[in-house]
Short mmCIF file of C-alpha atoms and ligand atoms in Angstrom, two decimals:
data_model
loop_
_atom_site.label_atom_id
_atom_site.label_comp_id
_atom_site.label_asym_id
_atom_site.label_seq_id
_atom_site.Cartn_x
_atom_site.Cartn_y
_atom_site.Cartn_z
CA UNK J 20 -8.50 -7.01 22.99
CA UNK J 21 -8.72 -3.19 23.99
CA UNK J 22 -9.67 -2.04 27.60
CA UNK J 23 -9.59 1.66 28.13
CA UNK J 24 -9.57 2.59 31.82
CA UNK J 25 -9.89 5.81 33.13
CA UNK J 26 -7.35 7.90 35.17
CA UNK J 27 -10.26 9.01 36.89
CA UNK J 28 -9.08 10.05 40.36
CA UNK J 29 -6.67 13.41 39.10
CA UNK J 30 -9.42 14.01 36.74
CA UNK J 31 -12.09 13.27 38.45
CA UNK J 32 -13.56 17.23 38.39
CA UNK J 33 -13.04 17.30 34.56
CA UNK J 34 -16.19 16.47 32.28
CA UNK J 35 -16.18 12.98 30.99
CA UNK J 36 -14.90 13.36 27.67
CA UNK J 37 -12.24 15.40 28.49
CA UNK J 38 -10.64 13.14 30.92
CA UNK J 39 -7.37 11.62 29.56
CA UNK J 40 -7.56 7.94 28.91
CA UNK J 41 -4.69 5.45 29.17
CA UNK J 42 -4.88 2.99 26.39
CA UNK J 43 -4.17 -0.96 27.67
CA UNK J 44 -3.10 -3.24 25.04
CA UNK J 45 -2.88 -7.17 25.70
CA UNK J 46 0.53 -8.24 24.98
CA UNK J 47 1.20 -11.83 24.88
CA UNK J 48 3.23 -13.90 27.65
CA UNK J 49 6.31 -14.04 25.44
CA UNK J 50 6.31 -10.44 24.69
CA UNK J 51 5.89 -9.04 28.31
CA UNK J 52 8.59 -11.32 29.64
CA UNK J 53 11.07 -10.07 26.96
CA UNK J 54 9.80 -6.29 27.46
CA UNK J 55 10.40 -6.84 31.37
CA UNK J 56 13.44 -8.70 31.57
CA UNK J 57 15.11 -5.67 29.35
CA UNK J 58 13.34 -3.47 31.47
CA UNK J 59 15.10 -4.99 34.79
CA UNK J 60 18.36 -4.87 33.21
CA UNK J 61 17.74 -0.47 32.87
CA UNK J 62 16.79 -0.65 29.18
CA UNK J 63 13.70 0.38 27.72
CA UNK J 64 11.58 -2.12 25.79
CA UNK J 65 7.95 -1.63 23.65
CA UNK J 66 6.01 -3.81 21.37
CA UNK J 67 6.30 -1.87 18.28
CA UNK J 68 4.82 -1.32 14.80
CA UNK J 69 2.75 -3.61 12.67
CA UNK J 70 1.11 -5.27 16.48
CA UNK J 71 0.35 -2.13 18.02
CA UNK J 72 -1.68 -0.62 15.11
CA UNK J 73 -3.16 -4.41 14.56
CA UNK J 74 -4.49 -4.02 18.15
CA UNK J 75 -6.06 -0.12 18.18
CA UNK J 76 -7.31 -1.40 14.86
CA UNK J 77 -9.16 -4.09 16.27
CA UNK J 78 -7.36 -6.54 14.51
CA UNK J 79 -5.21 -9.87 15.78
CA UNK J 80 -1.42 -9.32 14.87
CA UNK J 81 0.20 -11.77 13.56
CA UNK J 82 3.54 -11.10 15.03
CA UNK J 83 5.03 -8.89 18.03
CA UNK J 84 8.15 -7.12 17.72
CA UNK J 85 10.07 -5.46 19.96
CA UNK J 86 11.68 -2.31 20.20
CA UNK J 87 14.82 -2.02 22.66
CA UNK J 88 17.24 0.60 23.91
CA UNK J 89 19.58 -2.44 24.31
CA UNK J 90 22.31 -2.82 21.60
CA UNK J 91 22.33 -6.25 19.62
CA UNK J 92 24.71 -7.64 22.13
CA UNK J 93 23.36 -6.78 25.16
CA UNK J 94 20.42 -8.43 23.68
CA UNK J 95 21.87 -11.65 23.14
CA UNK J 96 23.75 -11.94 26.83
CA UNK J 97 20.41 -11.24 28.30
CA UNK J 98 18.37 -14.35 26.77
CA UNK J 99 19.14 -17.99 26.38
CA UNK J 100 18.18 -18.67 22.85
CA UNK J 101 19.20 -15.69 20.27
CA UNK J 102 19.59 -15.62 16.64
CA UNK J 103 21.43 -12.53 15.07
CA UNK J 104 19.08 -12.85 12.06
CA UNK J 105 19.96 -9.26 11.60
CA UNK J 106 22.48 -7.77 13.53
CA UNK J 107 23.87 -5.31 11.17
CA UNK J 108 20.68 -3.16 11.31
CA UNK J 109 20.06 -3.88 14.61
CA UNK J 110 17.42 -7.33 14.46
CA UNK J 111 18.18 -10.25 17.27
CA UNK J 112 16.02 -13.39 17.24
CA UNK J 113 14.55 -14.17 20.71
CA UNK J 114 13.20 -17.74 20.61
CA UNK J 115 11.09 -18.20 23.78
CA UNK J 116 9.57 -21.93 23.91
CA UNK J 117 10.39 -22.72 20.73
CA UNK J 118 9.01 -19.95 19.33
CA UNK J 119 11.08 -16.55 17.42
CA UNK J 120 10.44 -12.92 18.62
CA UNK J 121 12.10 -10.16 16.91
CA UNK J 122 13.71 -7.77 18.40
CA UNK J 123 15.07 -4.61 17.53
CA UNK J 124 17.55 -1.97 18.31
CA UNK J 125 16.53 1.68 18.24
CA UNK J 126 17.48 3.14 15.30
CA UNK J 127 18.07 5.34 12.65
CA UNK J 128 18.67 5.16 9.32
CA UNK J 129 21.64 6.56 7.51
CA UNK J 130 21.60 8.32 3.82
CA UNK J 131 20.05 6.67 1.40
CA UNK J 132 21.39 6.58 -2.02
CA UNK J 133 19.88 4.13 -4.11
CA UNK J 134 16.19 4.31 -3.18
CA UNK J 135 15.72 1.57 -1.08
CA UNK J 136 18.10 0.79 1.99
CA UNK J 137 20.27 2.80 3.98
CA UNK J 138 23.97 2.56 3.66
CA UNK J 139 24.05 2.53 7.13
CA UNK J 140 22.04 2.19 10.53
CA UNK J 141 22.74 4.11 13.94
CA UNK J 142 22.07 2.89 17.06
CA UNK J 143 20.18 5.57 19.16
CA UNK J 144 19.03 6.13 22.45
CA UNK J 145 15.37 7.55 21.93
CA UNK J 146 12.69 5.67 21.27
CA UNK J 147 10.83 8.81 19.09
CA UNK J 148 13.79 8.60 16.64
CA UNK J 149 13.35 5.38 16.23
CA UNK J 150 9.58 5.87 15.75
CA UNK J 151 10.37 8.81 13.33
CA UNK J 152 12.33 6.24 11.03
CA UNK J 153 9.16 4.54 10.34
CA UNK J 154 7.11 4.67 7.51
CA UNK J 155 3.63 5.33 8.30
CA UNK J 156 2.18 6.97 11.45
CA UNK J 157 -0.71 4.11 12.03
CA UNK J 158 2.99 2.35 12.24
CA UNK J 159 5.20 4.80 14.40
CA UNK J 160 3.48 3.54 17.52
CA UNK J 161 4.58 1.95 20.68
CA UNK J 162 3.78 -0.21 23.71
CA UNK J 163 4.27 -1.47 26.68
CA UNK J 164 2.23 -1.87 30.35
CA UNK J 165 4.32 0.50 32.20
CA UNK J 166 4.51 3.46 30.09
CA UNK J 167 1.47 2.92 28.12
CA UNK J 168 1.05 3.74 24.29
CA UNK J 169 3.78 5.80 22.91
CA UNK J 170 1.91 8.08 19.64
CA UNK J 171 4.32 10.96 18.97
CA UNK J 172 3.19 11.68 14.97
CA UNK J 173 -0.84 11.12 15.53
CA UNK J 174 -1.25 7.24 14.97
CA UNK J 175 -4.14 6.89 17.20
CA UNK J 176 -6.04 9.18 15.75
CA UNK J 177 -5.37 8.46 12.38
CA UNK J 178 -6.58 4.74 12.80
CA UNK J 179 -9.86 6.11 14.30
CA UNK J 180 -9.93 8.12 11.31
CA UNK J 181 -8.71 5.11 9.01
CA UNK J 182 -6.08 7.68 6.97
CA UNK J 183 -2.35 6.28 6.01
CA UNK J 184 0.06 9.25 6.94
CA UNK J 185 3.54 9.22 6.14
CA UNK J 186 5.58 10.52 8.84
CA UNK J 187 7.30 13.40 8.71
CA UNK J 188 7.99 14.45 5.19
CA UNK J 189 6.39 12.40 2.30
CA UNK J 190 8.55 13.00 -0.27
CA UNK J 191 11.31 12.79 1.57
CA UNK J 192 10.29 9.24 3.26
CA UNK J 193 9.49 7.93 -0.55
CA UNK J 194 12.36 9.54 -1.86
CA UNK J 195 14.41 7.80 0.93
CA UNK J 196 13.01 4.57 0.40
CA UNK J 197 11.07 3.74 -2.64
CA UNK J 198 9.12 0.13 -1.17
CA UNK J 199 7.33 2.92 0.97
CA UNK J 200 5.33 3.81 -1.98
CA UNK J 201 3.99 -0.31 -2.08
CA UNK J 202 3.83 -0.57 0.98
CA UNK J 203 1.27 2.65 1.02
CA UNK J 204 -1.11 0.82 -1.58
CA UNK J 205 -0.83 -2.13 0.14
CA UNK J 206 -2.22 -0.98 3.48
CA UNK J 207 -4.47 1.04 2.00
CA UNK J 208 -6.36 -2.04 0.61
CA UNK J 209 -5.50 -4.60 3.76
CA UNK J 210 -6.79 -2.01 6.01
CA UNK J 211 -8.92 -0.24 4.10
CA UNK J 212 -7.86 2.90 5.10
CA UNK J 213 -7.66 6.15 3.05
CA UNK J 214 -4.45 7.95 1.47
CA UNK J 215 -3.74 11.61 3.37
CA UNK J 216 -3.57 13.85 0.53
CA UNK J 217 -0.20 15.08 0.72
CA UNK J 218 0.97 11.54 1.10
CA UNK J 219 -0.39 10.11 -1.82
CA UNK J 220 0.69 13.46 -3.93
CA UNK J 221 4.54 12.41 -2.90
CA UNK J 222 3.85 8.79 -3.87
CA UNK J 223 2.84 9.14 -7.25
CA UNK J 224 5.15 11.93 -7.67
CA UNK J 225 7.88 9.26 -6.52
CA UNK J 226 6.75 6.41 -8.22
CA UNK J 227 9.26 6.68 -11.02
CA UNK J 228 11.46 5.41 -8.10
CA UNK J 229 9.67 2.10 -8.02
CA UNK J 230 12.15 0.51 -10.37
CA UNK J 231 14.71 0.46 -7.58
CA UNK J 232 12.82 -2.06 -5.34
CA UNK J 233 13.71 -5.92 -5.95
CA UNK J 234 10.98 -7.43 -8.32
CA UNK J 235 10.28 -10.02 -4.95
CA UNK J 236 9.40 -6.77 -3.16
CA UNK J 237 6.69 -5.74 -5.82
CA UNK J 238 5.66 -8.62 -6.60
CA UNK J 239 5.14 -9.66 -2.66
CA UNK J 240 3.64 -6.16 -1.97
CA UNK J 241 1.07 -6.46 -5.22
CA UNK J 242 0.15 -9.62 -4.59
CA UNK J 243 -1.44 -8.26 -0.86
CA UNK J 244 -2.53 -5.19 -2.36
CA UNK J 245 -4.81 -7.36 -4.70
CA UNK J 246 -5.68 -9.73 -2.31
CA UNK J 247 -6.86 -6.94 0.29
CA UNK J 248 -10.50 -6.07 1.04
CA UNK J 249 -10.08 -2.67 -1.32
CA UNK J 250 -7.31 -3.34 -4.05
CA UNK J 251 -8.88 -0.54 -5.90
CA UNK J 252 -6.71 1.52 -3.58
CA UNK J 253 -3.82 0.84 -6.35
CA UNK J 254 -5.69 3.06 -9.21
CA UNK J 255 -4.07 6.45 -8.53
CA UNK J 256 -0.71 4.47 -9.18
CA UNK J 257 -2.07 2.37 -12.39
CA UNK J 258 -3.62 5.99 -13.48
CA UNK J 259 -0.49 7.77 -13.70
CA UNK J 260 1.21 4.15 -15.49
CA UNK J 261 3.37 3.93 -12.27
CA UNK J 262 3.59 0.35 -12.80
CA UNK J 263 4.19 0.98 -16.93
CA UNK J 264 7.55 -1.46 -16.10
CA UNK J 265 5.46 -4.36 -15.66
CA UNK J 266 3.31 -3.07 -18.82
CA UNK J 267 0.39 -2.34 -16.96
CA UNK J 268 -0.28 1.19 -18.71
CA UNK J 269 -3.45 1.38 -17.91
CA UNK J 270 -5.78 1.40 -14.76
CA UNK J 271 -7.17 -2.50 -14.81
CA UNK J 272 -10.73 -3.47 -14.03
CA UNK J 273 -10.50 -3.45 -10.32
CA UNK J 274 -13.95 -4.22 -9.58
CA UNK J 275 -14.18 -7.84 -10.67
CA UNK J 276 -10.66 -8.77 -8.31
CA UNK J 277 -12.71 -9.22 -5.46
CA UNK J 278 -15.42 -11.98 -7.22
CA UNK J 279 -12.09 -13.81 -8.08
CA UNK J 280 -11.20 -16.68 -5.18
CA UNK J 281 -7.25 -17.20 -5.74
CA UNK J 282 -4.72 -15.31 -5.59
CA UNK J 283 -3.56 -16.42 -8.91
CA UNK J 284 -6.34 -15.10 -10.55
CA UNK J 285 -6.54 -12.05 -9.36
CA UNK J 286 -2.98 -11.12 -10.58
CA UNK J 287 -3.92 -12.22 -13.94
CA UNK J 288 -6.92 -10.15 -14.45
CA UNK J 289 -5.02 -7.35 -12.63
CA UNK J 290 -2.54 -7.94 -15.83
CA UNK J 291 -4.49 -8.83 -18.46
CA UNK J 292 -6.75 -6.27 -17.84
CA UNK J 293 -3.85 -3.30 -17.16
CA UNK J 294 -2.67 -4.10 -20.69
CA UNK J 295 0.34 -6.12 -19.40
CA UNK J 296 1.82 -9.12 -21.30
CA UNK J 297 1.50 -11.75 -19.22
CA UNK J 298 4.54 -13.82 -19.85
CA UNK J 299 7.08 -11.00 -19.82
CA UNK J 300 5.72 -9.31 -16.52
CA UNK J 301 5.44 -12.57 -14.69
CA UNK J 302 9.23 -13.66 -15.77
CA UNK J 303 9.70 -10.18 -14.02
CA UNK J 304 8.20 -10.59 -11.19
CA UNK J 305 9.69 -13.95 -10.56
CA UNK J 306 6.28 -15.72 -9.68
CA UNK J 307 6.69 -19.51 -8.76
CA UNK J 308 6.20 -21.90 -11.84
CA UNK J 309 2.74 -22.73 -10.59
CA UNK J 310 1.68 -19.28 -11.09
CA UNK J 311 2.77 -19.63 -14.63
CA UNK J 312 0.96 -22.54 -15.08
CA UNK J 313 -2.49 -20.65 -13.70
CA UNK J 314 -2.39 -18.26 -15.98
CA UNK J 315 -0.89 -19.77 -19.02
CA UNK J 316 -4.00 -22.25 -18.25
CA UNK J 317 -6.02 -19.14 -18.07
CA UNK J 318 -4.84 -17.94 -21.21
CA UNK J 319 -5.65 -21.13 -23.32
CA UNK J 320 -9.02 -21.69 -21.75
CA UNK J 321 -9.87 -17.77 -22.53
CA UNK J 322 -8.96 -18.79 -25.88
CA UNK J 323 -11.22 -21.56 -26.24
CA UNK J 324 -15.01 -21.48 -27.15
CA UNK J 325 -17.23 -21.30 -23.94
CA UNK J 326 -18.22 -24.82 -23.04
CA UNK J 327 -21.43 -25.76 -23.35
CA UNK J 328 -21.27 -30.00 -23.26
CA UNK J 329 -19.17 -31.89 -20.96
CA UNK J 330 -17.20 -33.03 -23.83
CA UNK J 331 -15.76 -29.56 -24.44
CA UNK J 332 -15.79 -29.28 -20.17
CA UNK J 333 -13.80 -32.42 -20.66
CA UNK J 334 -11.14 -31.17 -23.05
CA UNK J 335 -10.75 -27.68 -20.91
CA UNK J 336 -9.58 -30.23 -17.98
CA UNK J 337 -7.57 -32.34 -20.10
CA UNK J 338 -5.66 -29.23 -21.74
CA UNK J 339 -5.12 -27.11 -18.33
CA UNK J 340 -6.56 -28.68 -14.75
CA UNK J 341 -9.84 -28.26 -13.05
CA UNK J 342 -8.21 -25.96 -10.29
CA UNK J 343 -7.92 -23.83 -13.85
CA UNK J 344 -11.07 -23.99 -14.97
CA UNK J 345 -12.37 -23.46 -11.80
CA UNK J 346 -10.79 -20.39 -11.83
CA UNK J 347 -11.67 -19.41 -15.39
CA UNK J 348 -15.00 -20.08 -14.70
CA UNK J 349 -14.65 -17.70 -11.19
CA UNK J 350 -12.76 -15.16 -13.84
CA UNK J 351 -15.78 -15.07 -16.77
CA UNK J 352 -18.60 -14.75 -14.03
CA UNK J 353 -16.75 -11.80 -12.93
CA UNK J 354 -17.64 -10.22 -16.23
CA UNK J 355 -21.05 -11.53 -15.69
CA UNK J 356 -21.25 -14.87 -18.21
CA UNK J 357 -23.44 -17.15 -16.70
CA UNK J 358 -21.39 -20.30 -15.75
CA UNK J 359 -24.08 -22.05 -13.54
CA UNK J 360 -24.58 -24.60 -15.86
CA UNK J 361 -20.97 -25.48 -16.95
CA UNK J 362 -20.00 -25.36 -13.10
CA UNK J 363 -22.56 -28.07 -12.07
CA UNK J 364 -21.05 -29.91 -14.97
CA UNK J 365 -17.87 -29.34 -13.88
CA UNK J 366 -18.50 -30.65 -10.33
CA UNK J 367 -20.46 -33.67 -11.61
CA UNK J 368 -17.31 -34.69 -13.89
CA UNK J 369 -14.98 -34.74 -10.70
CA UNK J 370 -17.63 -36.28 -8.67
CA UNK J 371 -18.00 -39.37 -11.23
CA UNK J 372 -14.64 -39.63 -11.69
CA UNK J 373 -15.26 -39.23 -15.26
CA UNK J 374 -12.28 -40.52 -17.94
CA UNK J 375 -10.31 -37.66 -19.42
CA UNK J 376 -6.82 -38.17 -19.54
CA UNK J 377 -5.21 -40.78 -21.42
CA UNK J 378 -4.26 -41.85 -17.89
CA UNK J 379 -7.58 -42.79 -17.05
CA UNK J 380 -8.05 -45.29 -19.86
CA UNK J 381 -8.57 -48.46 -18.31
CA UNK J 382 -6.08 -49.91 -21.02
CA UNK J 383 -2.30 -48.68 -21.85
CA UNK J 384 -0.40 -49.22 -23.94
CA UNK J 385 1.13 -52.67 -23.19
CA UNK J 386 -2.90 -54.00 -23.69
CA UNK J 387 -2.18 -52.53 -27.33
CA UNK J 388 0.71 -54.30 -28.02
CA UNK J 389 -0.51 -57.35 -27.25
CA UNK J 390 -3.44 -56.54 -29.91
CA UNK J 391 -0.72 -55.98 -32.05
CA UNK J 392 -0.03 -52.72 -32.18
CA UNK J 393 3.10 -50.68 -32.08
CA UNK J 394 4.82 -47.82 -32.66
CA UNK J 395 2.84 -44.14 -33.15
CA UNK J 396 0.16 -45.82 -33.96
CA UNK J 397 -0.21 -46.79 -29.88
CA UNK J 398 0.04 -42.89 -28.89
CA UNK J 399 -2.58 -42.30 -31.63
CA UNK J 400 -4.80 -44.96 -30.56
CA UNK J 401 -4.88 -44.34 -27.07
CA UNK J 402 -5.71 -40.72 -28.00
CA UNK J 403 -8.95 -42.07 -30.34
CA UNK J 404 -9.75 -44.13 -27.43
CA UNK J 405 -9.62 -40.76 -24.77
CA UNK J 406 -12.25 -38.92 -27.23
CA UNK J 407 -14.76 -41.30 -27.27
CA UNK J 408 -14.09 -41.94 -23.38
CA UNK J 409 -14.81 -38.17 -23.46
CA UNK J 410 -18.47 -38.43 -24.97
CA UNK J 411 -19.08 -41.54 -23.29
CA UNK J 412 -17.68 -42.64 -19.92
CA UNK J 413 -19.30 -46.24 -20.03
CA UNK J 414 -17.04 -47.00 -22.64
CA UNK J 415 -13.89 -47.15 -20.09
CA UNK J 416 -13.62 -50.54 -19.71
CA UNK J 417 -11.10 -53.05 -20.45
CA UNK J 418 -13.40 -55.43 -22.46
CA UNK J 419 -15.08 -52.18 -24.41
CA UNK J 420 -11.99 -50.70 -25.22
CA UNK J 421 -10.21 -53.85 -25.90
CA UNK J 422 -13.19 -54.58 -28.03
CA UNK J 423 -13.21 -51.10 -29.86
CA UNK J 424 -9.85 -51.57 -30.62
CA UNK J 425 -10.35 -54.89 -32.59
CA UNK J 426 -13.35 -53.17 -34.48
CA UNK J 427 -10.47 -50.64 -35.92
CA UNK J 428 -12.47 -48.18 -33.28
P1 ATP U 18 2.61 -6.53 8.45
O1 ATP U 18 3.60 -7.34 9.26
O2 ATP U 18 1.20 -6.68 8.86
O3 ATP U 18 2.83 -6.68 7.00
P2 ATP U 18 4.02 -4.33 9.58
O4 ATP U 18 3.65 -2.90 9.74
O5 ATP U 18 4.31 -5.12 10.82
O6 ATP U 18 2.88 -4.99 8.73
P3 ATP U 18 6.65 -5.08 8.77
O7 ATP U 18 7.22 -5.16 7.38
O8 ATP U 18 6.54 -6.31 9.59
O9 ATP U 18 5.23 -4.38 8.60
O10 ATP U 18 7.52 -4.00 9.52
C1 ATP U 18 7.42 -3.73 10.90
C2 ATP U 18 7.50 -2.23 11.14
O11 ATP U 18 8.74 -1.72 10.65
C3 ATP U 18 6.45 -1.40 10.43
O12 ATP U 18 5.25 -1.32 11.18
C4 ATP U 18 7.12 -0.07 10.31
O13 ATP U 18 7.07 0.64 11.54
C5 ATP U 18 8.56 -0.44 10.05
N1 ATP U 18 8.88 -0.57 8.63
C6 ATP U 18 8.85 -1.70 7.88
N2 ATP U 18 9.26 -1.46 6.61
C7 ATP U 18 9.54 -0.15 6.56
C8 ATP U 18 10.03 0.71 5.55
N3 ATP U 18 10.28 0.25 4.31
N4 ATP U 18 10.23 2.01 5.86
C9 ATP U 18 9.99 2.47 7.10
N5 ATP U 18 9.54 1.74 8.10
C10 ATP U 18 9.32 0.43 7.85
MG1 MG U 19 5.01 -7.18 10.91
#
């Protein structure tokens, strides 16, 4: 929620447009009372970062932090409830009502040695170093009521021109700290924005680095990259084989990720597609096991002949799960295979409640031994008794089946 007012009385004989304009930015209740009660005490205080380019971006942030000229300490004797979630570099939890605001001392960074996070931090008294630590200048920005927006490197004006910047020297910053070079990608496709030359030069040039950041970094970073409104933003990188360590070597077929509706999906075609082996790079990437199980599901139903029956719908369930073929079905319309009619089947079968599983045999296996069976010959039987289930659903009832059973099936 942007209002611009107008210093309009000192200006008031300039034209219009050239009249300066103070931004005003709506912080939330939580925020301002932190921000103040800092203030009172003779610090300095601003909503920083992510929020404040969120809110000239016309966006809702999702979180506020704080910037402070108040060390970690001072921090936590001037509020009730304070966690020192990260007090080494500088980061005290301020729960207000229950809920956490972060905030931060100003800062510098130390040297960097191994690509990723400094060896050390130093407290400092200006808020512009502070600013100048930060990665991008649609980033470096801050805010509060009484001083306004603070925009030392161009912020503003690279938001109205959507461009990612990296402040101060690129190479350097990516050099410095090699998640930078995600991070870029990434909010080029969340926001959409466009990659300032020079910056995206120094990225690629640094992307050898990448293999420094934690695989829960890339894989975190990708995963919103894919997921934004323009993950084609990522093909310089994939161009050059920048992410060859995952075996993506070459630039995968962007165009489709946005037809595809989970997230899951959309990293497997980004693999498949790139050329990637997609065991190996997810074991890499550490995905959760149900990740793995997408696209392992993926993999087997890609394998399979396209279904064309609600048997063979049937069997794709029973061999992966319908989220699965759901998104298989998402995946091969992508490419432009008409699944219309193996969709409606799909959604009929789950409306029904048609039988599929062994599980869904109205009869188990202690029914069988009392027919006299035993042994293998129950697991094999039950099986028999799931395929014909499959072609006809009327059959799955305890009398049928019982009866089918007798008849030798
Ligand atoms: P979002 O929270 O929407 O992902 P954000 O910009 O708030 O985006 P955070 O990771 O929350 O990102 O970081 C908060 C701020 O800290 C950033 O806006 C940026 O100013 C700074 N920052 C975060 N990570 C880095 C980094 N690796 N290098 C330099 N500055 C960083
Ligand atoms: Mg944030």
């Amino acid at each position: 929620i942007i209002t611009y007012y107008y210093i309009a009385k000192r200006q008031k004989n300039k034209p219009f447009f050239e009249r300066k304009i103070k931004i005003m930015l709506f912080l939330p209740s939580d925020t301002e009372y932190i921000i103040e009660t800092l203030q009172k005490n003779g610090y300095e205080a601003f909503a920083v970062g992510g929020c404040v380019r969120d809110m000239l971006n016309g966006d809702t942030p999702h979180d506020f932090d704080i910037t402070t000229s108040a060390e970690p300490e001072t921090v936590m004797s001037l509020f009730e409830k304070t966690v020192p979630t990260g007090i080494k570099h500088g980061t005290v939890t301020v729960i207000i009502n229950g809920v956490p605001n972060e905030v931060t001392t100003y800062r510098t960074d130390g040297e960097y040695r191994d690509h990723r996070r400094p060896d050390s931090v130093i407290f400092v008294k200006s808020l512009r170093e502070d600013l100048a630590r930060r990665d991008f200048t649609v980033n470096a920005m801050a805010y509060n009521q009484k001083d306004g927006l603070k925009d030392f490197f161009g912020g503003r004006e690279d938001i109205e021109n959507r461009i990612l910047r990296a402040v101060g020297e690129p190479g350097r910053r990516f050099y410095e700290d090699a998640l930078r070079i995600m991070r870029l990608f990434r909010f080029s496709s969340v926001l959409g924005f466009d990659i300032e030359e020079n910056t995206l030069k120094a990225a690629l040039e640094y992307a050898p680095t990448l293999k420094s950041v934690s695989a829960e970094r890339i894989y975190s970073e990708l995963l919103k990259t894919l997921c934004g409104k323009n993950p084609a933003a990522l093909k310089p990188l994939t161009d050059i084989g920048g992410l060859g360590f995952l075996g993506v070597n070459t630039s995968p077929d962007y165009g489709i990720l946005p037809f595809l509706g989970s997230a899951d999906t959309k990293l497997f075609a980004f693999l498949y597609s790139g050329g990637a082996k997609i065991s190996p790079a997810l074991d890499f990437l550490k995905v959760p096991n149900k990740t793995k199980r997408s696209a392992q599901d993926m993999l087997t139903l890609l394998n399979m002949p396209f279904p064309k029956t609600k048997p063979e719908i049937k069997e794709m369930l029973y061999l992966t799960s319908p989220s699965s073929a759901e998104n298989y079905f998402d995946y091969r319309s992508a490419y432009g295979k008409d699944c219309a009619a193996a969709r409606d089947m799909l959604t009929e079968i789950i409306k029904n409640g048609e039988p599929y599983r062994i599980s869904d045999l109205k009869i188990g296996g202690r029914d069988l031994k009392k027919c006299g069976i035993s042994g293998r010959v129950i697991g094999e039987t039950l099986e028999k008794l799931r395929r014909s289930v499959l072609k006809n659903p009327e059959l799955n009832t305890r009398s049928e089946l019982i009866k089918a059973v007798k008849n030798g099936l």
